Every structure is written in structure tokens, then in C-alpha cells.
């Protein structure tokens, strides 16, 4: 079990997460002006900060409550933003974005309900795998590797649905255990 520092808000991992969020407008801007290379570079920089913030937080025991909220928020913003860009460009069907939006909103609501009841929802390995497959899909799409991008996208959408079910089952169990322990 990891130790979460409650008193520390500003640290390197949280700063990296903020940088990741701030890089999103750069990705959007470069994409909109037709600079796919610039958008890809900004996106890769954002993904690098994602990897670094997690490594640093764990290695140097800098996990904070703020970071546990900011990091998944940055993940969701990145994913929805990039899918939105590719939908607007006609490269991805709108229904893919709609499914992911419904899944992410459901996860946020479920996590909020759990937190209100004293249960913290931690990232499961399937969620991390899904994120990696989405990132690879997005990179392949930037590189115009359409077949690979499409295949990875469908795999990531399927993994997303499996992850949602997995999280729902896990959360239901945790809330059931918590409800039984308070009786």
C-alpha cells in the first residue's frame, strides 16, 4: 500500500501533470493549423511528462492526494481531446468519442460516489494497459499508419469497455464490503 502525502501539494510529479495539461492547447493549436509533426511532438512531450510524474512520485514517495486526482484528470483530458481532434478531422467516427465520453463520465461519477463513501478507487492494470494502447493508436494516427491506428483504436475501445466493467465490479465489491463493515 502506498503512502499518500496529504500536506504536500506542489511537487515535481504534480508540476509535470500540470505541464501535461498545459501542453494540450499546444497540441490542439498545432493540429488545427495543420502541423501534425508539431502536434505529435507536443503530444509526445505530454506523454513523457505522464511517464515521468508516475516514476518520480513512486520512487521518491511524492504521491499526493492532489496528484491522485490530477493525473487521471489529465489522462482523461488528453484522451478526449485527441479523440475529439481526430473526430473533427474525420479520421475517427463520432460514436467512438461518445462511447469513451460516457465511459469516462461514468468512471468519474463512480469514483466520486466511492470517495464520498470513503472508498478510494485505484487504477487497475487493465486501465493502464488501455491507456497505453490508446496512446499507441494516437501516435500511429499522427504517423498516418491508418490500419495500425484503427486496429489499436478498436482494441483500446474494447479494452475500455472491459475496464469499465472491471472497475464497476471492483467498486461494487468494495462498496459492499464497506457497507457491511459499517453495520
PDB file of C-alpha atoms in Angstrom:
ATOM      1  CA  UNK A   1       0.000   0.000   0.000  1.00  0.00           C
ATOM      2  CA  UNK A   2       1.372   3.376  -0.950  1.00  0.00           C
ATOM      3  CA  UNK A   3       1.680   6.283   1.420  1.00  0.00           C
ATOM      4  CA  UNK A   4      -0.193   9.388   0.305  1.00  0.00           C
ATOM      5  CA  UNK A   5       1.178  12.696   1.488  1.00  0.00           C
ATOM      6  CA  UNK A   6      -1.717  14.915   2.446  1.00  0.00           C
ATOM      7  CA  UNK A   7       0.277  18.010   3.377  1.00  0.00           C
ATOM      8  CA  UNK A   8       2.290  18.418   0.180  1.00  0.00           C
ATOM      9  CA  UNK A   9       0.546  19.874  -2.855  1.00  0.00           C
ATOM     10  CA  UNK A  10       3.283  21.324  -5.013  1.00  0.00           C
ATOM     11  CA  UNK A  11       5.929  18.821  -6.014  1.00  0.00           C
ATOM     12  CA  UNK A  12       7.647  17.706  -9.207  1.00  0.00           C
ATOM     13  CA  UNK A  13       5.103  14.996 -10.178  1.00  0.00           C
ATOM     14  CA  UNK A  14       2.163  17.379  -9.741  1.00  0.00           C
ATOM     15  CA  UNK A  15       4.017  20.101 -11.675  1.00  0.00           C
ATOM     16  CA  UNK A  16       4.640  17.617 -14.503  1.00  0.00           C
ATOM     17  CA  UNK A  17       0.941  16.756 -14.554  1.00  0.00           C
ATOM     18  CA  UNK A  18       0.071  20.454 -14.827  1.00  0.00           C
ATOM     19  CA  UNK A  19       2.579  20.783 -17.692  1.00  0.00           C
ATOM     20  CA  UNK A  20       0.846  17.838 -19.409  1.00  0.00           C
ATOM     21  CA  UNK A  21      -2.496  19.619 -19.130  1.00  0.00           C
ATOM     22  CA  UNK A  22      -0.957  22.873 -20.400  1.00  0.00           C
ATOM     23  CA  UNK A  23       0.527  21.070 -23.414  1.00  0.00           C
ATOM     24  CA  UNK A  24      -2.951  20.098 -24.629  1.00  0.00           C
ATOM     25  CA  UNK A  25      -3.757  23.552 -26.073  1.00  0.00           C
ATOM     26  CA  UNK A  26      -0.424  23.394 -27.914  1.00  0.00           C
ATOM     27  CA  UNK A  27      -1.381  20.007 -29.397  1.00  0.00           C
ATOM     28  CA  UNK A  28      -4.779  21.395 -30.426  1.00  0.00           C
ATOM     29  CA  UNK A  29      -3.281  24.568 -31.913  1.00  0.00           C
ATOM     30  CA  UNK A  30      -0.637  22.676 -33.926  1.00  0.00           C
ATOM     31  CA  UNK A  31      -3.282  20.195 -35.116  1.00  0.00           C
ATOM     32  CA  UNK A  32      -5.713  22.932 -36.165  1.00  0.00           C
ATOM     33  CA  UNK A  33      -3.096  24.795 -38.192  1.00  0.00           C
ATOM     34  CA  UNK A  34      -2.213  21.545 -39.966  1.00  0.00           C
ATOM     35  CA  UNK A  35       1.136  20.952 -38.276  1.00  0.00           C
ATOM     36  CA  UNK A  36       0.802  17.241 -37.491  1.00  0.00           C
ATOM     37  CA  UNK A  37       4.505  16.979 -36.661  1.00  0.00           C
ATOM     38  CA  UNK A  38       4.285  19.825 -34.131  1.00  0.00           C
ATOM     39  CA  UNK A  39       1.112  18.348 -32.649  1.00  0.00           C
ATOM     40  CA  UNK A  40       2.786  14.939 -32.365  1.00  0.00           C
ATOM     41  CA  UNK A  41       5.873  16.420 -30.702  1.00  0.00           C
ATOM     42  CA  UNK A  42       3.723  18.305 -28.164  1.00  0.00           C
ATOM     43  CA  UNK A  43       1.676  15.140 -27.568  1.00  0.00           C
ATOM     44  CA  UNK A  44       4.816  13.038 -27.070  1.00  0.00           C
ATOM     45  CA  UNK A  45       6.145  15.650 -24.630  1.00  0.00           C
ATOM     46  CA  UNK A  46       2.866  15.431 -22.727  1.00  0.00           C
ATOM     47  CA  UNK A  47       3.067  11.629 -22.628  1.00  0.00           C
ATOM     48  CA  UNK A  48       6.672  11.847 -21.430  1.00  0.00           C
ATOM     49  CA  UNK A  49       5.555  14.019 -18.506  1.00  0.00           C
ATOM     50  CA  UNK A  50       2.891  11.387 -17.766  1.00  0.00           C
ATOM     51  CA  UNK A  51       5.504   8.655 -17.524  1.00  0.00           C
ATOM     52  CA  UNK A  52       7.910  10.810 -15.520  1.00  0.00           C
ATOM     53  CA  UNK A  53       5.354  12.026 -12.979  1.00  0.00           C
ATOM     54  CA  UNK A  54       4.412   8.464 -12.051  1.00  0.00           C
ATOM     55  CA  UNK A  55       8.001   7.261 -11.833  1.00  0.00           C
ATOM     56  CA  UNK A  56       9.100  10.220  -9.714  1.00  0.00           C
ATOM     57  CA  UNK A  57       6.038  10.075  -7.448  1.00  0.00           C
ATOM     58  CA  UNK A  58       6.613   6.412  -6.634  1.00  0.00           C
ATOM     59  CA  UNK A  59      10.414   6.430  -6.489  1.00  0.00           C
ATOM     60  CA  UNK A  60      10.662   9.488  -4.248  1.00  0.00           C
ATOM     61  CA  UNK A  61       7.453   8.909  -2.266  1.00  0.00           C
ATOM     62  CA  UNK A  62       5.819  12.066  -3.620  1.00  0.00           C
ATOM     63  CA  UNK A  63       2.329  10.636  -4.074  1.00  0.00           C
ATOM     64  CA  UNK A  64      -0.227  13.230  -3.007  1.00  0.00           C
ATOM     65  CA  UNK A  65      -3.997  13.331  -2.810  1.00  0.00           C
ATOM     66  CA  UNK A  66      -3.923  16.136  -5.402  1.00  0.00           C
ATOM     67  CA  UNK A  67      -1.778  14.033  -7.711  1.00  0.00           C
ATOM     68  CA  UNK A  68      -4.168  11.081  -7.378  1.00  0.00           C
ATOM     69  CA  UNK A  69      -6.905  13.394  -8.706  1.00  0.00           C
ATOM     70  CA  UNK A  70      -4.897  15.440 -11.228  1.00  0.00           C
ATOM     71  CA  UNK A  71      -3.164  12.560 -13.002  1.00  0.00           C
ATOM     72  CA  UNK A  72      -6.328  10.675 -14.052  1.00  0.00           C
ATOM     73  CA  UNK A  73      -7.955  14.014 -14.934  1.00  0.00           C
ATOM     74  CA  UNK A  74      -5.013  14.804 -17.235  1.00  0.00           C
ATOM     75  CA  UNK A  75      -5.292  11.305 -18.749  1.00  0.00           C
ATOM     76  CA  UNK A  76      -9.000  11.807 -19.457  1.00  0.00           C
ATOM     77  CA  UNK A  77      -8.486  15.312 -20.878  1.00  0.00           C
ATOM     78  CA  UNK A  78      -5.682  14.090 -23.126  1.00  0.00           C
ATOM     79  CA  UNK A  79      -7.652  11.140 -24.423  1.00  0.00           C
ATOM     80  CA  UNK A  80     -10.882  13.043 -25.060  1.00  0.00           C
ATOM     81  CA  UNK A  81      -9.044  15.991 -26.620  1.00  0.00           C
ATOM     82  CA  UNK A  82      -7.086  13.844 -29.063  1.00  0.00           C
ATOM     83  CA  UNK A  83     -10.089  11.715 -29.971  1.00  0.00           C
ATOM     84  CA  UNK A  84     -12.051  14.931 -30.488  1.00  0.00           C
ATOM     85  CA  UNK A  85      -9.387  16.268 -32.831  1.00  0.00           C
ATOM     86  CA  UNK A  86      -9.398  13.112 -34.929  1.00  0.00           C
ATOM     87  CA  UNK A  87     -13.217  13.058 -34.958  1.00  0.00           C
ATOM     88  CA  UNK A  88     -13.269  16.678 -36.156  1.00  0.00           C
ATOM     89  CA  UNK A  89     -10.816  15.729 -38.879  1.00  0.00           C
ATOM     90  CA  UNK A  90     -12.994  12.792 -39.992  1.00  0.00           C
ATOM     91  CA  UNK A  91     -10.404  10.170 -39.064  1.00  0.00           C
ATOM     92  CA  UNK A  92     -12.387   8.604 -36.217  1.00  0.00           C
ATOM     93  CA  UNK A  93     -16.162   8.105 -36.058  1.00  0.00           C
ATOM     94  CA  UNK A  94     -18.043  10.263 -33.573  1.00  0.00           C
ATOM     95  CA  UNK A  95     -19.528   7.213 -31.838  1.00  0.00           C
ATOM     96  CA  UNK A  96     -16.027   6.223 -30.619  1.00  0.00           C
ATOM     97  CA  UNK A  97     -15.688   9.559 -28.840  1.00  0.00           C
ATOM     98  CA  UNK A  98     -19.253   9.229 -27.497  1.00  0.00           C
ATOM     99  CA  UNK A  99     -18.534   5.781 -26.033  1.00  0.00           C
ATOM    100  CA  UNK A 100     -15.320   6.976 -24.403  1.00  0.00           C
ATOM    101  CA  UNK A 101     -17.015  10.105 -23.035  1.00  0.00           C
ATOM    102  CA  UNK A 102     -19.816   8.022 -21.492  1.00  0.00           C
ATOM    103  CA  UNK A 103     -17.259   5.618 -20.022  1.00  0.00           C
ATOM    104  CA  UNK A 104     -15.107   8.406 -18.571  1.00  0.00           C
ATOM    105  CA  UNK A 105     -18.075  10.309 -17.109  1.00  0.00           C
ATOM    106  CA  UNK A 106     -19.354   7.070 -15.580  1.00  0.00           C
ATOM    107  CA  UNK A 107     -15.925   6.422 -14.062  1.00  0.00           C
ATOM    108  CA  UNK A 108     -15.713   9.941 -12.621  1.00  0.00           C
ATOM    109  CA  UNK A 109     -19.203   9.697 -11.121  1.00  0.00           C
ATOM    110  CA  UNK A 110     -18.499   6.225  -9.742  1.00  0.00           C
ATOM    111  CA  UNK A 111     -15.189   7.366  -8.288  1.00  0.00           C
ATOM    112  CA  UNK A 112     -16.881  10.381  -6.709  1.00  0.00           C
ATOM    113  CA  UNK A 113     -19.611   8.237  -5.145  1.00  0.00           C
ATOM    114  CA  UNK A 114     -16.981   5.836  -3.842  1.00  0.00           C
ATOM    115  CA  UNK A 115     -14.851   8.643  -2.426  1.00  0.00           C
ATOM    116  CA  UNK A 116     -17.872  10.132  -0.687  1.00  0.00           C
ATOM    117  CA  UNK A 117     -18.379   6.738   0.979  1.00  0.00           C
ATOM    118  CA  UNK A 118     -14.739   6.526   1.996  1.00  0.00           C
ATOM    119  CA  UNK A 119     -13.578   4.167  -0.736  1.00  0.00           C
ATOM    120  CA  UNK A 120     -10.657   5.179  -2.936  1.00  0.00           C
ATOM    121  CA  UNK A 121     -10.694   3.793  -6.479  1.00  0.00           C
ATOM    122  CA  UNK A 122      -7.158   2.962  -7.545  1.00  0.00           C
ATOM    123  CA  UNK A 123      -6.030   2.451 -11.107  1.00  0.00           C
ATOM    124  CA  UNK A 124      -6.218  -1.168 -12.166  1.00  0.00           C
ATOM    125  CA  UNK A 125      -3.684  -2.732 -14.545  1.00  0.00           C
ATOM    126  CA  UNK A 126      -6.313  -3.003 -17.307  1.00  0.00           C
ATOM    127  CA  UNK A 127      -6.817   0.770 -17.150  1.00  0.00           C
ATOM    128  CA  UNK A 128      -3.105   1.367 -17.589  1.00  0.00           C
ATOM    129  CA  UNK A 129      -2.923  -1.115 -20.488  1.00  0.00           C
ATOM    130  CA  UNK A 130      -5.928   0.573 -22.128  1.00  0.00           C
ATOM    131  CA  UNK A 131      -4.238   3.968 -21.835  1.00  0.00           C
ATOM    132  CA  UNK A 132      -1.031   2.643 -23.424  1.00  0.00           C
ATOM    133  CA  UNK A 133      -2.977   1.133 -26.340  1.00  0.00           C
ATOM    134  CA  UNK A 134      -4.866   4.421 -26.837  1.00  0.00           C
ATOM    135  CA  UNK A 135      -1.591   6.365 -26.814  1.00  0.00           C
ATOM    136  CA  UNK A 136      -0.074   3.987 -29.379  1.00  0.00           C
ATOM    137  CA  UNK A 137      -3.206   4.362 -31.510  1.00  0.00           C
ATOM    138  CA  UNK A 138      -2.927   8.139 -31.391  1.00  0.00           C
ATOM    139  CA  UNK A 139       0.775   8.080 -32.257  1.00  0.00           C
ATOM    140  CA  UNK A 140       0.092   5.701 -35.174  1.00  0.00           C
ATOM    141  CA  UNK A 141      -2.672   8.027 -36.375  1.00  0.00           C
ATOM    142  CA  UNK A 142      -0.290  11.014 -36.274  1.00  0.00           C
ATOM    143  CA  UNK A 143       2.207   8.973 -38.287  1.00  0.00           C
ATOM    144  CA  UNK A 144      -0.500   8.165 -40.874  1.00  0.00           C
ATOM    145  CA  UNK A 145      -0.293   4.447 -40.108  1.00  0.00           C
ATOM    146  CA  UNK A 146      -4.041   4.208 -40.581  1.00  0.00           C
ATOM    147  CA  UNK A 147      -4.512   0.424 -40.420  1.00  0.00           C
ATOM    148  CA  UNK A 148      -2.379   0.115 -37.309  1.00  0.00           C
ATOM    149  CA  UNK A 149      -4.081   3.154 -35.754  1.00  0.00           C
ATOM    150  CA  UNK A 150      -7.544   1.753 -36.499  1.00  0.00           C
ATOM    151  CA  UNK A 151      -6.677  -1.690 -35.142  1.00  0.00           C
ATOM    152  CA  UNK A 152      -5.210  -0.218 -31.962  1.00  0.00           C
ATOM    153  CA  UNK A 153      -8.217   2.089 -31.616  1.00  0.00           C
ATOM    154  CA  UNK A 154     -10.705  -0.799 -31.780  1.00  0.00           C
ATOM    155  CA  UNK A 155      -8.614  -2.794 -29.303  1.00  0.00           C
ATOM    156  CA  UNK A 156      -8.477   0.195 -26.948  1.00  0.00           C
ATOM    157  CA  UNK A 157     -12.240   0.791 -27.195  1.00  0.00           C
ATOM    158  CA  UNK A 158     -12.861  -2.886 -26.398  1.00  0.00           C
ATOM    159  CA  UNK A 159     -10.372  -2.732 -23.513  1.00  0.00           C
ATOM    160  CA  UNK A 160     -12.121   0.434 -22.299  1.00  0.00           C
ATOM    161  CA  UNK A 161     -15.427  -1.394 -22.061  1.00  0.00           C
ATOM    162  CA  UNK A 162     -13.793  -4.339 -20.278  1.00  0.00           C
ATOM    163  CA  UNK A 163     -12.061  -1.892 -17.919  1.00  0.00           C
ATOM    164  CA  UNK A 164     -15.370  -0.158 -17.166  1.00  0.00           C
ATOM    165  CA  UNK A 165     -16.974  -3.488 -16.257  1.00  0.00           C
ATOM    166  CA  UNK A 166     -13.918  -4.483 -14.219  1.00  0.00           C
ATOM    167  CA  UNK A 167     -13.947  -1.192 -12.297  1.00  0.00           C
ATOM    168  CA  UNK A 168     -17.717  -1.457 -11.743  1.00  0.00           C
ATOM    169  CA  UNK A 169     -17.390  -4.977 -10.318  1.00  0.00           C
ATOM    170  CA  UNK A 170     -14.406  -3.959  -8.172  1.00  0.00           C
ATOM    171  CA  UNK A 171     -16.181  -0.844  -6.905  1.00  0.00           C
ATOM    172  CA  UNK A 172     -19.383  -2.758  -6.166  1.00  0.00           C
ATOM    173  CA  UNK A 173     -17.388  -5.265  -4.102  1.00  0.00           C
ATOM    174  CA  UNK A 174     -15.546  -2.508  -2.227  1.00  0.00           C
ATOM    175  CA  UNK A 175     -18.737  -0.569  -1.510  1.00  0.00           C
ATOM    176  CA  UNK A 176     -20.445  -3.786  -0.383  1.00  0.00           C
ATOM    177  CA  UNK A 177     -17.572  -4.588   1.979  1.00  0.00           C
ATOM    178  CA  UNK A 178     -17.556  -1.007   3.273  1.00  0.00           C
ATOM    179  CA  UNK A 179     -21.356  -1.074   3.806  1.00  0.00           C
ATOM    180  CA  UNK A 180     -21.128  -4.418   5.647  1.00  0.00           C
ATOM    181  CA  UNK A 181     -18.283  -3.196   7.868  1.00  0.00           C
ATOM    182  CA  UNK A 182     -20.273  -0.119   8.988  1.00  0.00           C
ATOM    183  CA  UNK A 183     -23.263  -2.179  10.098  1.00  0.00           C
TER     184      UNK A 183
END
